[in-house]
mmCIF file of C-alpha atoms in Angstrom:
data_model
loop_
_atom_site.group_PDB
_atom_site.id
_atom_site.type_symbol
_atom_site.label_atom_id
_atom_site.label_comp_id
_atom_site.label_asym_id
_atom_site.label_seq_id
_atom_site.Cartn_x
_atom_site.Cartn_y
_atom_site.Cartn_z
ATOM 1 C CA MET A 1 16.800 21.304 -45.584
ATOM 2 C CA LYS A 2 18.324 21.362 -42.111
ATOM 3 C CA THR A 3 18.355 18.282 -39.910
ATOM 4 C CA LYS A 4 16.670 18.214 -36.524
ATOM 5 C CA GLU A 5 20.069 18.416 -34.831
ATOM 6 C CA GLU A 6 20.986 21.511 -36.835
ATOM 7 C CA ARG A 7 17.677 23.190 -35.950
ATOM 8 C CA ILE A 8 18.297 22.464 -32.258
ATOM 9 C CA LEU A 9 21.733 24.066 -32.517
ATOM 10 C CA ASP A 10 20.211 27.167 -34.148
ATOM 11 C CA SER A 11 17.704 27.439 -31.267
ATOM 12 C CA ALA A 12 20.514 27.009 -28.751
ATOM 13 C CA ARG A 13 22.460 29.856 -30.368
ATOM 14 C CA THR A 14 19.385 32.083 -30.155
ATOM 15 C CA ALA A 15 19.016 31.205 -26.469
ATOM 16 C CA ALA A 16 22.706 31.974 -25.907
ATOM 17 C CA ASP A 17 22.267 35.463 -27.384
ATOM 18 C CA SER A 18 19.504 36.336 -24.892
ATOM 19 C CA ALA A 19 20.742 34.530 -21.743
ATOM 20 C CA GLU A 20 21.941 36.884 -18.984
ATOM 21 C CA THR A 21 24.200 34.264 -17.364
ATOM 22 C CA TRP A 22 25.637 30.927 -18.373
ATOM 23 C CA ALA A 23 23.458 29.272 -15.699
ATOM 24 C CA ASP A 24 20.348 30.722 -17.364
ATOM 25 C CA LEU A 25 21.523 29.311 -20.689
ATOM 26 C CA SER A 26 22.288 25.923 -19.160
ATOM 27 C CA ASN A 27 18.832 25.685 -17.630
ATOM 28 C CA ALA A 28 17.162 26.779 -20.874
ATOM 29 C CA LEU A 29 18.963 24.014 -22.722
ATOM 30 C CA PHE A 30 19.222 21.176 -20.204
ATOM 31 C CA ASP A 31 16.316 21.463 -17.753
ATOM 32 C CA PRO A 32 14.962 17.863 -17.532
ATOM 33 C CA GLU A 33 11.370 18.919 -18.228
ATOM 34 C CA SER A 34 11.279 22.361 -19.849
ATOM 35 C CA GLY A 35 14.718 22.482 -21.456
ATOM 36 C CA LEU A 36 15.195 22.647 -25.210
ATOM 37 C CA LEU A 37 16.858 19.234 -25.403
ATOM 38 C CA ALA A 38 14.285 17.478 -23.188
ATOM 39 C CA LYS A 39 11.455 18.732 -25.402
ATOM 40 C CA ALA A 40 13.232 17.865 -28.635
ATOM 41 C CA PHE A 41 14.413 14.393 -27.605
ATOM 42 C CA THR A 42 11.730 12.749 -25.484
ATOM 43 C CA THR A 43 13.353 9.339 -24.919
ATOM 44 C CA ARG A 44 16.542 8.317 -23.204
ATOM 45 C CA GLU A 45 17.803 6.623 -26.357
ATOM 46 C CA ALA A 46 17.303 9.766 -28.464
ATOM 47 C CA ARG A 47 19.123 11.924 -25.922
ATOM 48 C CA GLU A 48 22.032 9.472 -25.750
ATOM 49 C CA GLN A 49 22.364 9.539 -29.549
ATOM 50 C CA PHE A 50 22.283 13.350 -29.659
ATOM 51 C CA ILE A 51 25.093 13.581 -27.108
ATOM 52 C CA LYS A 52 27.366 11.828 -29.635
ATOM 53 C CA THR A 53 26.801 14.453 -32.366
ATOM 54 C CA GLN A 54 28.871 17.454 -33.416
ATOM 55 C CA GLU A 55 25.856 19.687 -32.746
ATOM 56 C CA TYR A 56 25.894 18.653 -29.084
ATOM 57 C CA LYS A 57 29.602 19.511 -28.876
ATOM 58 C CA ALA A 58 28.780 22.923 -30.326
ATOM 59 C CA ILE A 59 26.081 23.423 -27.685
ATOM 60 C CA ARG A 60 28.553 22.565 -24.929
ATOM 61 C CA GLN A 61 30.883 25.165 -26.449
ATOM 62 C CA LEU A 62 28.083 27.736 -26.171
ATOM 63 C CA ILE A 63 28.011 27.065 -22.414
ATOM 64 C CA ASP A 64 31.795 27.441 -22.185
ATOM 65 C CA ASP A 65 31.640 30.727 -24.123
ATOM 66 C CA ALA A 66 28.862 31.990 -21.841
ATOM 67 C CA GLN A 67 30.953 31.132 -18.774
ATOM 68 C CA GLU A 68 33.801 33.247 -20.121
ATOM 69 C CA ARG A 69 31.392 36.086 -20.931
ATOM 70 C CA THR A 70 29.431 36.199 -17.649
ATOM 71 C CA GLY A 71 32.074 34.785 -15.315
ATOM 72 C CA LEU A 72 32.209 31.272 -13.911
ATOM 73 C CA ILE A 73 31.310 32.353 -10.389
ATOM 74 C CA GLU A 74 29.145 35.419 -11.039
ATOM 75 C CA GLY A 75 27.161 33.624 -13.708
ATOM 76 C CA ALA A 76 26.588 30.405 -11.759
ATOM 77 C CA ALA A 77 23.555 31.522 -9.752
ATOM 78 C CA PRO A 78 21.800 34.576 -8.321
ATOM 79 C CA LYS A 79 23.794 36.182 -5.551
ATOM 80 C CA LYS A 80 23.015 34.849 -2.098
ATOM 81 C CA SER A 81 23.798 36.039 1.412
ATOM 82 C CA GLY A 82 26.092 33.090 2.082
ATOM 83 C CA LYS A 83 23.919 32.115 5.048
ATOM 84 C CA PHE A 84 21.892 28.935 5.326
ATOM 85 C CA ILE A 85 20.166 27.193 8.235
ATOM 86 C CA VAL A 86 20.622 23.491 8.985
ATOM 87 C CA ARG A 87 18.298 21.780 11.460
ATOM 88 C CA LEU A 88 20.324 19.202 13.399
ATOM 89 C CA PRO A 89 19.191 16.417 15.728
ATOM 90 C CA ARG A 90 19.954 17.382 19.319
ATOM 91 C CA SER A 91 22.471 14.542 19.712
ATOM 92 C CA LEU A 92 24.435 15.625 16.619
ATOM 93 C CA HIS A 93 24.286 19.295 17.665
ATOM 94 C CA ALA A 94 25.671 18.404 21.092
ATOM 95 C CA ALA A 95 28.438 16.248 19.587
ATOM 96 C CA LEU A 96 29.520 19.033 17.229
ATOM 97 C CA GLU A 97 29.499 21.605 20.035
ATOM 98 C CA ALA A 98 31.655 19.326 22.186
ATOM 99 C CA GLU A 99 34.119 18.787 19.302
ATOM 100 C CA ALA A 100 34.264 22.540 18.602
ATOM 101 C CA GLU A 101 34.943 23.272 22.262
ATOM 102 C CA GLY A 102 37.704 20.662 22.331
ATOM 103 C CA GLU A 103 39.312 22.179 19.241
ATOM 104 C CA GLY A 104 38.983 25.714 20.597
ATOM 105 C CA VAL A 105 36.951 26.986 17.628
ATOM 106 C CA SER A 106 33.380 28.132 17.104
ATOM 107 C CA LEU A 107 30.697 25.700 15.978
ATOM 108 C CA ASN A 108 30.383 27.684 12.723
ATOM 109 C CA GLN A 109 34.125 27.369 12.054
ATOM 110 C CA LEU A 110 34.075 23.643 12.732
ATOM 111 C CA VAL A 111 31.180 22.944 10.347
ATOM 112 C CA ILE A 112 32.716 25.100 7.586
ATOM 113 C CA THR A 113 36.038 23.289 7.989
ATOM 114 C CA LYS A 114 34.416 19.851 7.783
ATOM 115 C CA LEU A 115 32.545 20.816 4.611
ATOM 116 C CA ALA A 116 35.632 22.401 3.051
ATOM 117 C CA ILE A 117 37.778 19.318 3.770
ATOM 118 C CA GLN A 118 35.188 16.987 2.240
ATOM 119 C CA MET A 119 34.714 19.128 -0.888
ATOM 120 C CA SER A 120 38.514 19.336 -1.272
ATOM 121 C CA ARG A 121 38.833 15.560 -1.081
ATOM 122 C CA LEU A 122 36.168 15.145 -3.738
ATOM 123 C CA ALA A 123 37.735 17.732 -6.032
ATOM 124 C CA THR A 124 41.238 16.223 -5.819
ATOM 125 C CA GLY A 125 40.176 12.571 -5.894
ATOM 126 C CA SER A 126 40.074 10.130 -8.786
ATOM 127 C CA GLN A 127 36.690 11.535 -9.872
ATOM 128 C CA PRO A 128 36.866 15.367 -9.622
ATOM 129 C CA ASP A 129 33.330 15.691 -10.996
ATOM 130 C CA MET A 130 32.207 14.384 -7.606
ATOM 131 C CA ALA A 131 32.888 17.809 -6.072
ATOM 132 C CA LEU A 132 30.446 19.476 -8.475
ATOM 133 C CA LEU A 133 28.001 16.610 -8.036
ATOM 134 C CA ALA A 134 28.199 17.040 -4.269
ATOM 135 C CA GLN A 135 27.665 20.780 -4.647
ATOM 136 C CA ALA A 136 24.559 20.240 -6.785
ATOM 137 C CA TYR A 137 23.259 17.708 -4.249
ATOM 138 C CA LEU A 138 23.884 19.931 -1.220
ATOM 139 C CA GLU A 139 22.263 22.953 -2.868
ATOM 140 C CA THR A 140 19.073 21.102 -3.820
ATOM 141 C CA ARG A 141 18.526 18.371 -1.227
ATOM 142 C CA ASP A 142 16.692 20.466 1.399
ATOM 143 C CA GLY A 143 18.300 18.329 4.097
ATOM 144 C CA TYR A 144 17.239 14.993 2.586
ATOM 145 C CA SER A 145 19.189 11.920 1.503
ATOM 146 C CA ILE A 146 20.507 10.973 -1.918
ATOM 147 C CA ASP A 147 17.686 8.431 -2.266
ATOM 148 C CA ARG A 148 15.141 11.201 -1.740
ATOM 149 C CA VAL A 149 16.820 13.560 -4.229
ATOM 150 C CA VAL A 150 16.721 10.847 -6.918
ATOM 151 C CA ALA A 151 13.258 9.477 -6.060
ATOM 152 C CA ASP A 152 11.443 12.816 -5.688
ATOM 153 C CA PRO A 153 10.587 14.070 -9.219
ATOM 154 C CA ASP A 154 10.599 17.756 -8.205
ATOM 155 C CA MET A 155 13.787 17.510 -6.184
ATOM 156 C CA ASN A 156 15.475 15.475 -8.904
ATOM 157 C CA ARG A 157 14.569 18.072 -11.513
ATOM 158 C CA ASN A 158 16.206 20.755 -9.377
ATOM 159 C CA PHE A 159 19.286 18.580 -8.836
ATOM 160 C CA LEU A 160 19.712 17.817 -12.550
ATOM 161 C CA GLY A 161 19.199 21.470 -13.438
ATOM 162 C CA ARG A 162 21.880 22.488 -10.954
ATOM 163 C CA CYS A 163 24.247 19.832 -12.357
ATOM 164 C CA ARG A 164 23.822 21.371 -15.829
ATOM 165 C CA ALA A 165 24.362 24.856 -14.441
ATOM 166 C CA LEU A 166 27.626 23.726 -12.872
ATOM 167 C CA GLY A 167 28.794 22.357 -16.228
ATOM 168 C CA LEU A 168 28.375 18.615 -15.603
ATOM 169 C CA SER A 169 27.642 16.593 -18.740
ATOM 170 C CA GLY A 170 25.915 13.278 -19.366
ATOM 171 C CA THR A 171 22.332 12.095 -19.525
ATOM 172 C CA ASP A 172 19.902 12.475 -16.622
ATOM 173 C CA TYR A 173 20.470 8.800 -15.879
ATOM 174 C CA ASP A 174 24.269 9.262 -15.919
ATOM 175 C CA LEU A 175 24.147 12.043 -13.338
ATOM 176 C CA ASN A 176 21.717 10.248 -11.035
ATOM 177 C CA TRP A 177 23.741 7.043 -11.269
ATOM 178 C CA LYS A 178 26.965 8.897 -10.452
ATOM 179 C CA LEU A 179 25.262 10.329 -7.378
ATOM 180 C CA PHE A 180 24.109 6.858 -6.285
ATOM 181 C CA ASN A 181 27.556 5.384 -6.894
ATOM 182 C CA GLY A 182 29.181 8.279 -5.066
ATOM 183 C CA ARG A 183 27.209 7.299 -1.996
ATOM 184 C CA LYS A 184 28.015 3.588 -2.397
ATOM 185 C CA ASN A 185 31.715 4.395 -2.735
ATOM 186 C CA LYS A 186 31.527 6.646 0.349
ATOM 187 C CA TYR A 187 32.465 9.857 -1.441
ATOM 188 C CA PHE A 188 29.791 11.636 0.598
ATOM 189 C CA SER A 189 30.371 9.897 3.939
ATOM 190 C CA GLU A 190 31.422 13.098 5.742
ATOM 191 C CA LEU A 191 28.671 15.348 4.431
ATOM 192 C CA PRO A 192 26.024 16.494 6.953
ATOM 193 C CA LYS A 193 23.461 13.940 8.128
ATOM 194 C CA THR A 194 20.045 13.893 6.491
ATOM 195 C CA LYS A 195 16.530 14.148 7.811
ATOM 196 C CA ASN A 196 14.076 11.283 7.559
ATOM 197 C CA TYR A 197 11.083 10.857 5.283
ATOM 198 C CA THR A 198 8.253 8.363 5.793
ATOM 199 C CA PRO A 199 5.225 8.117 3.468
ATOM 200 C CA SER A 200 1.851 8.001 5.166
ATOM 201 C CA ARG A 201 -0.716 5.214 4.537
ATOM 202 C CA LYS A 202 2.036 2.950 3.210
ATOM 203 C CA ASP A 203 0.016 -0.194 3.842
ATOM 204 C CA GLU A 204 -2.543 0.898 1.238
ATOM 205 C CA PHE A 205 -0.119 0.840 -1.683
ATOM 206 C CA GLU A 206 3.073 -1.022 -0.743
ATOM 207 C CA PHE A 207 1.977 -4.024 -2.812
ATOM 208 C CA SER A 208 1.624 -1.845 -5.917
ATOM 209 C CA SER A 209 5.207 -0.596 -5.624
ATOM 210 C CA GLU A 210 6.613 -4.105 -5.301
ATOM 211 C CA ILE A 211 4.613 -5.442 -8.237
ATOM 212 C CA ALA A 212 5.575 -2.413 -10.349
ATOM 213 C CA ILE A 213 9.288 -3.102 -9.722
ATOM 214 C CA CYS A 214 8.962 -6.622 -11.116
ATOM 215 C CA TYR A 215 6.731 -5.573 -14.013
ATOM 216 C CA VAL A 216 9.132 -2.854 -15.227
ATOM 217 C CA LYS A 217 12.089 -5.230 -14.881
ATOM 218 C CA GLU A 218 10.206 -7.840 -16.928
ATOM 219 C CA GLN A 219 9.261 -5.302 -19.619
ATOM 220 C CA PHE A 220 12.841 -4.030 -19.780
ATOM 221 C CA HIS A 221 14.096 -7.587 -20.239
ATOM 222 C CA SER A 222 11.604 -8.134 -23.077
ATOM 223 C CA ARG A 223 12.710 -4.937 -24.849
ATOM 224 C CA GLU A 224 16.442 -4.903 -24.143
ATOM 225 C CA GLY A 225 17.244 -8.551 -23.464
ATOM 226 C CA GLY A 226 19.041 -7.769 -20.209
ATOM 227 C CA GLU A 227 18.456 -7.333 -16.497
ATOM 228 C CA ILE A 228 18.063 -4.029 -14.675
ATOM 229 C CA SER A 229 18.157 -3.177 -10.979
ATOM 230 C CA LEU A 230 15.672 -1.111 -9.011
ATOM 231 C CA ASP A 231 18.346 1.560 -8.431
ATOM 232 C CA LYS A 232 18.854 1.927 -12.165
ATOM 233 C CA ILE A 233 15.088 2.210 -12.698
ATOM 234 C CA MET A 234 14.930 5.018 -10.140
ATOM 235 C CA CYS A 235 17.922 6.792 -11.734
ATOM 236 C CA ASP A 236 16.395 6.730 -15.223
ATOM 237 C CA PRO A 237 13.554 9.298 -15.395
ATOM 238 C CA ASP A 238 11.893 7.460 -18.296
ATOM 239 C CA LEU A 239 11.846 4.102 -16.500
ATOM 240 C CA ALA A 240 10.858 5.763 -13.219
ATOM 241 C CA ARG A 241 7.803 7.298 -14.895
ATOM 242 C CA GLU A 242 6.949 3.881 -16.361
ATOM 243 C CA PHE A 243 7.160 2.473 -12.836
ATOM 244 C CA ASP A 244 4.893 5.269 -11.531
ATOM 245 C CA LYS A 245 2.176 4.475 -14.084
ATOM 246 C CA ILE A 246 2.082 0.784 -13.152
ATOM 247 C CA ALA A 247 2.020 1.450 -9.404
ATOM 248 C CA GLN A 248 -0.740 4.024 -9.867
ATOM 249 C CA LYS A 249 -2.868 1.616 -11.932
ATOM 250 C CA LEU A 250 -2.653 -0.940 -9.131
ATOM 251 C CA ALA A 251 -3.257 1.454 -6.223
ATOM 252 C CA PRO A 252 -4.313 4.927 -7.378
ATOM 253 C CA GLY A 253 -4.274 8.023 -5.238
ATOM 254 C CA PHE A 254 -0.650 8.443 -4.180
ATOM 255 C CA SER A 255 2.308 10.490 -5.377
ATOM 256 C CA PRO A 256 5.226 9.255 -7.501
ATOM 257 C CA LEU A 257 7.505 9.912 -4.524
ATOM 258 C CA ASP A 258 5.328 7.656 -2.346
ATOM 259 C CA TYR A 259 5.473 4.759 -4.798
ATOM 260 C CA ARG A 260 9.209 5.144 -5.419
ATOM 261 C CA TRP A 261 10.138 5.583 -1.764
ATOM 262 C CA VAL A 262 8.265 2.466 -0.716
ATOM 263 C CA ALA A 263 9.874 0.527 -3.587
ATOM 264 C CA LEU A 264 13.309 1.481 -2.245
ATOM 265 C CA GLY A 265 12.128 0.334 1.182
ATOM 266 C CA VAL A 266 11.126 -3.058 -0.240
ATOM 267 C CA ARG A 267 14.640 -3.401 -1.691
ATOM 268 C CA LYS A 268 16.264 -2.459 1.612
ATOM 269 C CA ALA A 269 14.107 -4.868 3.618
ATOM 270 C CA ALA A 270 14.973 -7.707 1.226
ATOM 271 C CA GLY A 271 18.659 -7.015 1.779
ATOM 272 C CA ARG A 272 18.393 -6.493 5.539
ATOM 273 C CA TYR A 273 16.331 -9.599 6.374
ATOM 274 C CA SER A 274 17.159 -11.991 3.532
ATOM 275 C CA SER A 275 19.495 -14.309 5.456
ATOM 276 C CA ARG A 276 17.070 -14.652 8.393
ATOM 277 C CA ALA A 277 14.139 -15.141 6.035
ATOM 278 C CA GLN A 278 15.769 -18.109 4.297
ATOM 279 C CA THR A 279 16.118 -20.056 7.563
ATOM 280 C CA ILE A 280 12.912 -19.084 9.390
ATOM 281 C CA LYS A 281 10.020 -21.527 9.708
ATOM 282 C CA VAL A 282 7.083 -20.228 7.686
ATOM 283 C CA PRO A 283 3.396 -21.091 8.175
ATOM 284 C CA ASP A 284 1.192 -22.694 5.541
ATOM 285 C CA PHE A 285 -1.442 -20.581 3.809
ATOM 286 C CA ASP A 286 -5.098 -21.294 4.415
ATOM 287 C CA ILE A 287 -6.388 -21.571 0.839
ATOM 288 C CA LEU A 288 -9.779 -19.873 0.543
ATOM 289 C CA GLY A 289 -10.373 -21.176 -3.000
ATOM 290 C CA PRO A 290 -10.835 -19.371 -6.329
ATOM 291 C CA THR A 291 -10.811 -15.599 -5.999
ATOM 292 C CA THR A 292 -14.124 -15.451 -7.902
ATOM 293 C CA SER A 293 -15.831 -17.182 -4.991
ATOM 294 C CA VAL A 294 -14.070 -15.315 -2.175
ATOM 295 C CA ARG A 295 -16.309 -13.017 -0.118
ATOM 296 C CA THR A 296 -14.111 -10.296 1.330
ATOM 297 C CA SER A 297 -16.548 -9.813 4.212
ATOM 298 C CA LYS A 298 -15.425 -13.243 5.450
ATOM 299 C CA ILE A 299 -11.723 -12.315 5.447
ATOM 300 C CA PRO A 300 -10.493 -11.276 8.911
ATOM 301 C CA VAL A 301 -9.349 -7.722 9.534
ATOM 302 C CA ASP A 302 -6.226 -9.048 11.302
ATOM 303 C CA GLN A 303 -2.730 -8.333 10.140
ATOM 304 C CA GLY A 304 -1.168 -11.148 8.150
ATOM 305 C CA MET A 305 0.021 -12.479 4.796
ATOM 306 C CA TYR A 306 -1.724 -13.584 1.642
ATOM 307 C CA LEU A 307 -0.877 -15.467 -1.557
ATOM 308 C CA PHE A 308 -2.289 -15.221 -5.065
ATOM 309 C CA ARG A 309 -1.611 -18.418 -6.999
ATOM 310 C CA CYS A 310 -2.623 -19.823 -10.394
ATOM 311 C CA GLU A 311 -2.067 -23.579 -10.617
ATOM 312 C CA ASN A 312 1.752 -23.958 -10.548
ATOM 313 C CA ASP A 313 2.417 -20.215 -10.709
ATOM 314 C CA SER A 314 2.800 -18.251 -7.499
ATOM 315 C CA ILE A 315 1.868 -14.719 -8.532
ATOM 316 C CA PHE A 316 2.259 -12.489 -5.486
ATOM 317 C CA ILE A 317 2.727 -12.690 -1.720
ATOM 318 C CA GLY A 318 1.954 -9.681 0.452
ATOM 319 C CA GLU A 319 1.944 -8.735 4.131
ATOM 320 C CA THR A 320 -0.452 -6.173 5.552
ATOM 321 C CA ASP A 321 -1.926 -4.558 8.643
ATOM 322 C CA ASN A 322 -5.448 -5.534 7.503
ATOM 323 C CA LEU A 323 -6.031 -8.592 5.329
ATOM 324 C CA ARG A 324 -9.577 -7.690 4.352
ATOM 325 C CA GLN A 325 -8.742 -4.152 3.247
ATOM 326 C CA ARG A 326 -5.669 -5.291 1.307
ATOM 327 C CA VAL A 327 -7.563 -7.983 -0.618
ATOM 328 C CA GLU A 328 -10.264 -5.427 -1.393
ATOM 329 C CA ARG A 329 -7.561 -3.157 -2.850
ATOM 330 C CA HIS A 330 -6.435 -5.990 -5.105
ATOM 331 C CA PHE A 331 -10.005 -6.593 -6.260
ATOM 332 C CA ASP A 332 -10.432 -2.864 -6.956
ATOM 333 C CA SER A 333 -7.648 -2.916 -9.562
ATOM 334 C CA GLY A 334 -7.718 -6.560 -10.656
ATOM 335 C CA GLY A 335 -11.413 -7.383 -10.682
ATOM 336 C CA LYS A 336 -12.605 -10.625 -9.108
ATOM 337 C CA ALA A 337 -9.395 -12.332 -10.184
ATOM 338 C CA GLY A 338 -7.479 -10.034 -7.833
ATOM 339 C CA ILE A 339 -4.700 -9.783 -10.418
ATOM 340 C CA PRO A 340 -5.421 -7.722 -13.587
ATOM 341 C CA ASP A 341 -5.209 -9.447 -16.970
ATOM 342 C CA TRP A 342 -2.688 -6.909 -18.310
ATOM 343 C CA LEU A 343 -0.324 -7.900 -15.500
ATOM 344 C CA TYR A 344 -0.709 -11.676 -15.668
ATOM 345 C CA ASP A 345 -2.318 -13.675 -18.483
ATOM 346 C CA ARG A 346 -4.089 -16.532 -16.750
ATOM 347 C CA GLY A 347 -6.030 -17.641 -19.837
ATOM 348 C CA SER A 348 -8.822 -20.004 -18.756
ATOM 349 C CA ARG A 349 -7.082 -20.909 -15.513
ATOM 350 C CA THR A 350 -8.355 -19.922 -12.069
ATOM 351 C CA ILE A 351 -6.505 -17.730 -9.576
ATOM 352 C CA SER A 352 -6.820 -18.798 -5.944
ATOM 353 C CA LEU A 353 -6.243 -16.880 -2.706
ATOM 354 C CA GLY A 354 -4.588 -18.050 0.490
ATOM 355 C CA ILE A 355 -4.168 -16.152 3.775
ATOM 356 C CA VAL A 356 -2.261 -16.432 7.049
ATOM 357 C CA PRO A 357 -3.511 -14.188 9.879
ATOM 358 C CA THR A 358 -0.631 -13.211 12.207
ATOM 359 C CA PRO A 359 -2.241 -11.076 14.931
ATOM 360 C CA GLU A 360 0.599 -11.484 17.438
ATOM 361 C CA LEU A 361 3.595 -10.653 15.265
ATOM 362 C CA SER A 362 5.537 -7.391 15.196
ATOM 363 C CA PRO A 363 5.867 -5.624 11.803
ATOM 364 C CA THR A 364 9.505 -6.753 11.578
ATOM 365 C CA GLU A 365 8.659 -10.383 12.328
ATOM 366 C CA ARG A 366 5.850 -10.237 9.788
ATOM 367 C CA LYS A 367 8.184 -8.865 7.112
ATOM 368 C CA ILE A 368 10.784 -11.574 7.762
ATOM 369 C CA ILE A 369 8.167 -14.333 7.495
ATOM 370 C CA GLU A 370 6.776 -12.757 4.315
ATOM 371 C CA LEU A 371 10.282 -12.796 2.817
ATOM 372 C CA GLY A 372 10.609 -16.417 3.912
ATOM 373 C CA GLU A 373 7.408 -17.239 2.040
ATOM 374 C CA VAL A 374 8.747 -15.347 -0.996
ATOM 375 C CA HIS A 375 11.918 -17.461 -0.981
ATOM 376 C CA ARG A 376 9.773 -20.582 -0.606
ATOM 377 C CA PHE A 377 7.272 -19.888 -3.400
ATOM 378 C CA ARG A 378 9.341 -17.558 -5.688
ATOM 379 C CA PRO A 379 6.294 -15.548 -6.874
ATOM 380 C CA LEU A 380 6.415 -13.814 -10.242
ATOM 381 C CA PHE A 381 5.799 -10.308 -8.891
ATOM 382 C CA ASN A 382 7.732 -10.232 -5.626
ATOM 383 C CA TYR A 383 11.092 -8.504 -5.371
ATOM 384 C CA ILE A 384 13.799 -10.996 -4.448
ATOM 385 C CA GLY A 385 17.076 -9.510 -3.277
ATOM 386 C CA GLY A 386 20.168 -10.231 -5.317
ATOM 387 C CA LYS A 387 18.512 -10.063 -8.732
ATOM 388 C CA ALA A 388 20.273 -7.792 -11.209
ATOM 389 C CA ALA A 389 21.914 -5.581 -8.631
#
C-alpha cells in the first residue's frame, strides 16, 4: 500500500501531464490555499517534514522538467503588454522628473534604469534569490508595502503563489520571513515607494489585536517552549490565522487585515516611543471597583486610559478615544468581568477597573503615557517592545 507521500507524488505527476505551463503546474502544487500540498499537509510542521522527503525532491524535478518543456520565460506567466501604471505622490514625481531632466533622459528611461540596477544588485548579491523574491513582491503588491503584502491574506496568497511560479522553494513562512528580512537588510531600499494603508474604526478593535499578540505568544511558548516575535507570527500563515481568531473573538466584525495591520502598528509604536515612555510621568488610575459593580453609563465618554487588574496581576492597559464605548466593548466579549475566562483564569478572585480621562492630550501624547503605564504595571496582555524580537 502506497504511503501518503507516494500518493501525493502520483497526483503531482498527473497534474504535470495536464499543465500547459510550468507556472500552471507550480500553482496547482504550491498555491497556499488550493494547492495540492496545502490540502494534503494542513499544518506547518507537516509541510516542513514533507519538504525533507525524496517525494518532494521528485516534485521539484517535475517543475524543472516543465520549465524545460514550456520555456522558463514563456511558461512563467500569461503574456502581458509590458506596460504598467504607477501612481506617484506629486513630490516624488517632481523629483524624478527633475533628475531625468538633469541626466538628459526621459522619465520612463530613468525609472526603468533604477529598477534594472536594483534587480541586478539583488541577483548578483550574496542572496540571489532576493531578485526573484523582489520580482514576486513587485508583481503582486499593488503599490503597497512589504508589511501589507505579508499581513493581507489575499495579497500574501498571490505573493506566495508567484514565488512558487518563479521557482523559489521553502515553506510559506520561509518565503515571508525572507521578504521581511530583505527589507530589514535594505535589499529593497531602492525599489519604488509604497502607498499608505490605514484601517478605519481602529479604536473599536485595537485592544483585541494587542491582546491577541500576547495570547498567541503565550500559547506558542506553552507548546514549543520558546519565544516568538510578532513579525514571525505574521509571517507564519498558521499562527496568523490563530491570531485572527483570538482578535475576532474579542472584537468581532473586522477583517484579518485590520487586526494584523493594527497589531503591527502596536509593535511600531512600542519601538518608536519606548524610551520616552519609560521616563514620562504617568497619572494614577481612578479605581472604580470590581467590574461586576461598574455601571458603564457612569463612565465618561472622554478619551483616556483604563486598567483591568486582578489583585496583584495587571491584566491589560488600553488607551481610547471614548472610555465608555471601549469598556462596553470589553464587557461584550468578556462578560461583567471585562476579561473572558478563556483568556485569563481569575478563579474566585475579582477583577477591578481603573480609568484616567485625558481630554486635553493629543493621540501621540496619550499613546506615550499609555506605554509609560505599561512599563510601570507590566500587564499580562500588553505588548512590550523588546520581547522576543
